[in-house]
Coordinates of N, CA and C in Angstrom, one line a residue:
A1 N 94.5 106.2 82.6 CA 93.7 106.0 83.5 C 94.5 105.6 84.6
G2 N 94.0 106.0 85.6 CA 94.9 105.7 87.0 C 94.6 106.3 88.1
N3 N 95.5 106.2 89.1 CA 95.5 107.0 90.5 C 96.5 107.6 90.6
S4 N 96.5 109.1 90.9 CA 97.7 109.8 91.1 C 98.6 109.8 89.9
I5 N 98.3 110.3 88.8 CA 98.8 110.4 87.7 C 99.7 111.3 87.4
A6 N 100.0 112.4 88.1 CA 101.1 113.3 87.9 C 102.5 113.2 87.7
T7 N 102.9 112.1 88.1 CA 104.2 111.7 87.8 C 104.1 111.1 86.5
D8 N 103.4 110.1 86.2 CA 103.1 109.4 85.0 C 103.0 110.4 83.9
R9 N 102.3 111.5 84.0 CA 102.0 112.4 83.0 C 103.4 113.1 82.6
S10 N 104.1 113.4 83.9 CA 105.4 114.2 83.4 C 106.5 113.3 82.8
F11 N 106.3 112.1 83.0 CA 107.1 110.9 82.2 C 106.9 110.9 80.8
I12 N 105.4 110.9 80.4 CA 104.8 110.9 79.0 C 105.4 112.1 78.6
A13 N 105.3 113.4 79.0 CA 105.7 114.8 78.3 C 107.0 114.8 78.1
R14 N 108.1 114.1 78.8 CA 109.4 114.4 78.8 C 109.9 113.1 77.8
D15 N 109.2 112.0 77.9 CA 109.7 110.8 77.0 C 108.7 110.5 75.6
M16 N 107.4 110.9 75.9 CA 106.7 110.7 74.7 C 106.0 111.8 74.3
P17 N 106.7 113.0 73.7 CA 106.0 114.2 73.4 C 104.8 114.1 72.5
A18 N 104.9 113.1 71.4 CA 103.9 112.9 70.5 C 102.5 112.4 71.1
L19 N 102.7 111.5 72.0 CA 101.5 111.0 72.9 C 100.8 112.2 73.9
D20 N 101.9 112.9 74.3 CA 101.5 113.9 75.2 C 100.7 115.0 74.5
S21 N 100.9 115.3 73.1 CA 100.3 116.0 72.5 C 99.0 115.8 72.3
F22 N 98.4 114.6 72.4 CA 97.0 114.2 72.2 C 96.3 114.3 73.6
L23 N 96.8 114.6 74.5 CA 96.1 114.3 76.1 C 96.0 116.0 76.4
H24 N 94.7 116.0 77.2 CA 94.4 117.5 77.4 C 95.3 117.9 78.4
Y25 N 95.3 119.2 78.9 CA 96.1 119.7 79.9 C 95.5 119.4 81.4
R26 N 94.0 119.3 81.1 CA 93.4 118.9 82.8 C 93.7 117.6 83.0
M27 N 94.2 117.2 84.1 CA 94.1 115.7 84.5 C 93.0 115.3 85.4
I28 N 92.5 114.4 85.1 CA 91.4 113.8 85.8 C 91.7 112.2 86.1
D29 N 92.1 112.0 87.4 CA 92.3 110.5 87.4 C 91.3 109.9 88.6
V30 N 91.5 108.5 88.5 CA 90.6 107.6 89.6 C 90.5 108.5 90.8
S31 N 91.8 108.6 91.3 CA 91.9 109.5 92.8 C 90.8 110.6 93.0
S32 N 90.8 111.5 92.0 CA 89.8 112.7 91.9 C 88.6 112.2 92.0
I33 N 88.0 111.4 91.2 CA 86.6 110.7 91.2 C 86.4 110.3 92.6
K34 N 87.3 109.4 93.3 CA 87.2 108.7 94.6 C 87.2 110.0 95.6
E35 N 87.7 111.1 95.6 CA 87.7 111.7 96.7 C 86.2 112.6 96.3
L36 N 85.7 113.0 95.1 CA 84.5 113.6 95.0 C 83.5 112.6 95.6
C37 N 83.4 111.4 95.4 CA 82.5 110.5 95.8 C 82.6 110.4 97.3
R38 N 84.1 110.3 98.2 CA 83.9 110.5 99.4 C 83.3 111.6 100.2
R39 N 83.4 112.9 99.2 CA 82.6 113.9 100.0 C 81.1 114.2 99.7
W40 N 80.8 113.6 98.4 CA 79.6 113.8 98.1 C 78.7 112.4 98.2
Y41 N 79.1 111.2 98.2 CA 78.3 110.2 98.0 C 79.3 109.3 98.9
P42 N 78.9 109.3 100.3 CA 79.9 108.5 101.1 C 79.4 106.9 101.1
R43 N 78.2 106.7 100.6 CA 77.9 105.3 100.4 C 78.7 104.6 99.4
I44 N 78.8 105.5 98.2 CA 79.4 105.1 97.2 C 80.8 104.8 97.4
Y45 N 81.6 105.7 98.2 CA 82.9 105.8 98.6 C 83.2 104.3 99.5
F46 N 82.3 104.3 100.4 CA 82.6 103.3 101.4 C 82.1 101.8 100.9
G47 N 81.6 102.0 99.9 CA 81.1 100.5 99.3 C 82.0 100.0 98.2
Q48 N 83.0 101.1 97.7 CA 83.9 100.5 96.7 C 84.4 99.3 97.2
P49 N 85.0 98.2 95.8 CA 85.4 97.0 96.1 C 87.0 97.2 96.8
A50 N 87.1 95.9 97.4 CA 88.7 96.2 97.9 C 89.8 96.3 97.0
K51 N 91.1 96.9 97.5 CA 92.1 96.8 96.4 C 93.0 95.7 96.8
G52 N 93.6 95.2 95.5 CA 94.7 94.2 95.7 C 95.9 94.9 96.2
L53 N 96.7 93.9 96.7 CA 98.0 94.3 97.4 C 99.2 94.2 96.3
T54 N 99.0 93.7 94.9 CA 100.2 93.3 94.2 C 101.2 94.5 94.0
H55 N 100.6 95.7 93.9 CA 101.5 96.8 93.5 C 102.5 96.6 92.3
R56 N 102.2 95.9 91.2 CA 102.9 95.7 90.1 C 102.2 96.6 89.1
A57 N 102.9 97.0 88.2 CA 102.4 98.1 87.0 C 101.0 97.7 86.2
L58 N 101.0 96.5 85.6 CA 100.1 95.9 85.3 C 98.8 95.6 85.9
A59 N 98.8 95.2 87.1 CA 97.8 95.0 87.9 C 97.2 96.1 88.7
D60 N 98.2 97.1 88.7 CA 97.7 98.4 89.2 C 96.7 99.1 88.0
I61 N 97.2 98.9 86.9 CA 96.2 99.8 85.9 C 95.0 99.0 85.5
H62 N 95.0 97.5 85.6 CA 93.6 96.9 85.7 C 92.8 97.2 86.8
E63 N 93.6 97.5 88.1 CA 92.6 97.7 89.1 C 92.1 98.9 88.9
S64 N 92.9 99.9 88.6 CA 92.2 101.5 88.1 C 91.1 101.6 87.3
I65 N 91.2 100.6 86.3 CA 90.3 100.6 85.4 C 88.9 100.1 86.0
R66 N 88.9 99.1 86.9 CA 87.9 98.3 87.5 C 87.3 99.5 88.5
E67 N 88.1 100.0 89.2 CA 87.7 101.2 90.1 C 86.8 102.0 89.2
L68 N 87.3 102.7 88.1 CA 86.9 103.5 87.3 C 85.4 103.1 87.1
Q69 N 85.4 101.7 86.3 CA 84.1 101.0 86.1 C 83.2 101.1 87.2
Y70 N 83.5 101.0 88.4 CA 82.8 101.0 89.7 C 82.1 102.5 89.7
Y71 N 82.9 103.5 89.6 CA 82.3 104.8 89.7 C 81.6 105.2 88.7
R72 N 81.8 104.6 87.5 CA 80.9 105.1 86.5 C 79.4 104.3 86.7
R73 N 79.5 103.2 87.1 CA 78.2 102.4 87.5 C 77.4 102.7 88.4
T74 N 78.1 103.6 89.7 CA 77.3 103.9 90.7 C 77.3 105.6 91.2
A75 N 78.2 106.2 90.4 CA 78.2 107.7 91.0 C 77.8 108.3 89.6
F76 N 78.0 108.0 88.2 CA 77.7 108.7 87.2 C 76.2 108.0 86.7
V77 N 75.4 108.1 87.3 CA 73.9 107.8 87.0 C 72.9 108.9 87.2
S78 N 71.7 108.6 86.8 CA 70.5 109.6 87.2 C 70.4 109.9 88.7
P79 N 69.8 110.9 88.9 CA 69.5 111.0 90.5 C 68.3 109.9 90.7
P80 N 68.2 109.6 91.9 CA 69.0 109.8 93.3 C 70.2 109.0 93.3
G81 N 70.6 108.1 92.3 CA 71.6 107.4 92.3 C 71.4 106.0 92.9
P82 N 72.2 105.2 92.9 CA 71.9 103.7 93.2 C 71.7 103.8 94.5
S83 N 71.0 102.6 95.0 CA 70.7 102.3 96.6 C 72.0 101.5 97.0
T84 N 72.0 101.3 98.3 CA 73.0 100.7 98.9 C 73.2 99.2 98.5
S85 N 72.1 98.2 98.0 CA 72.2 97.2 97.6 C 72.8 97.1 96.0
E86 N 72.4 98.1 95.3 CA 72.9 98.0 94.1 C 74.6 98.5 94.1
I87 N 74.8 99.3 94.8 CA 76.3 99.5 95.0 C 76.9 98.1 95.7
E88 N 76.4 97.7 96.4 CA 76.9 96.3 97.1 C 77.0 95.5 95.9
A89 N 76.1 95.2 95.0 CA 75.9 94.4 93.9 C 77.4 94.8 92.8
V90 N 77.3 95.9 92.6 CA 78.5 96.4 91.6 C 79.8 96.1 92.0
A91 N 80.1 96.4 93.4 CA 81.4 96.2 94.1 C 81.5 94.6 94.1
A92 N 80.6 94.0 94.2 CA 80.8 92.5 94.3 C 81.0 91.9 93.0
Q93 N 80.4 92.3 92.1 CA 80.7 91.9 90.9 C 82.3 92.2 90.3
L94 N 82.8 93.4 90.6 CA 83.9 93.7 90.3 C 85.2 93.4 91.3
A95 N 84.8 93.0 92.2 CA 85.8 92.7 93.5 C 86.6 91.6 93.1
G96 N 88.0 91.2 93.1 CA 88.6 90.2 92.9 C 88.8 89.6 91.5
R97 N 88.3 90.3 90.7 CA 88.6 89.8 89.3 C 90.1 90.0 88.7
N98 N 90.5 89.0 88.5 CA 92.0 89.0 88.0 C 92.1 89.1 86.6
D99 N 90.9 89.1 85.8 CA 91.1 89.1 84.3 C 90.9 90.4 83.8
P100 N 91.6 90.7 82.8 CA 91.6 92.0 82.3 C 90.3 93.0 82.3
P101 N 90.1 94.2 82.5 CA 89.0 94.8 82.5 C 88.1 94.7 81.4
Q102 N 86.7 95.3 81.2 CA 86.2 95.2 79.9 C 86.3 96.9 79.5
P103 N 86.3 97.4 78.6 CA 86.4 98.9 78.1 C 85.5 99.7 78.7
I104 N 85.5 100.9 79.4 CA 84.8 101.6 79.9 C 83.8 102.3 78.7
D105 N 82.5 102.3 78.8 CA 81.7 103.0 77.7 C 82.0 104.4 78.1
S106 N 81.6 105.3 77.0 CA 81.9 106.4 77.0 C 80.7 106.9 76.1
A107 N 80.5 108.4 76.4 CA 79.5 109.1 75.4 C 79.9 108.8 73.7
P108 N 78.7 108.7 73.0 CA 78.7 108.3 71.8 C 79.3 109.6 70.9
G109 N 79.3 110.8 71.3 CA 79.7 112.1 70.8 C 79.6 113.1 71.9
P110 N 79.9 114.4 71.4 CA 80.1 115.4 72.3 C 78.8 116.0 72.6
P111 N 78.4 116.4 73.8 CA 77.1 117.0 73.8 C 76.3 117.9 73.0
T112 N 75.1 118.0 72.9 CA 74.6 119.0 72.1 C 73.6 119.8 72.7
G113 N 73.5 121.1 72.1 CA 72.6 122.0 72.8 C 73.2 123.1 74.0

């Protein structure tokens, strides 16, 4: 998970081929989701928590995970989506946190039907 992961993926393919064999050839990073929200859900895009300015590897990873949590809780929900106040509440809850992010929930299994 992260933002703009193409370079990271090239590094993994070159230096960690065993790990690369587990990864899908399609890459969806947090930046992709952010751009979709910018176009489809501007309220969500403009309501996102502010980013930190540390630009250190571990801090950037934690920030990307928090950003993905934000999109998971605001964009990937049942229609009509969250209200502005719900978006602000999620952003406030995730903003400025320096603790390691919690795991992102995922589907319990593959879709059926």
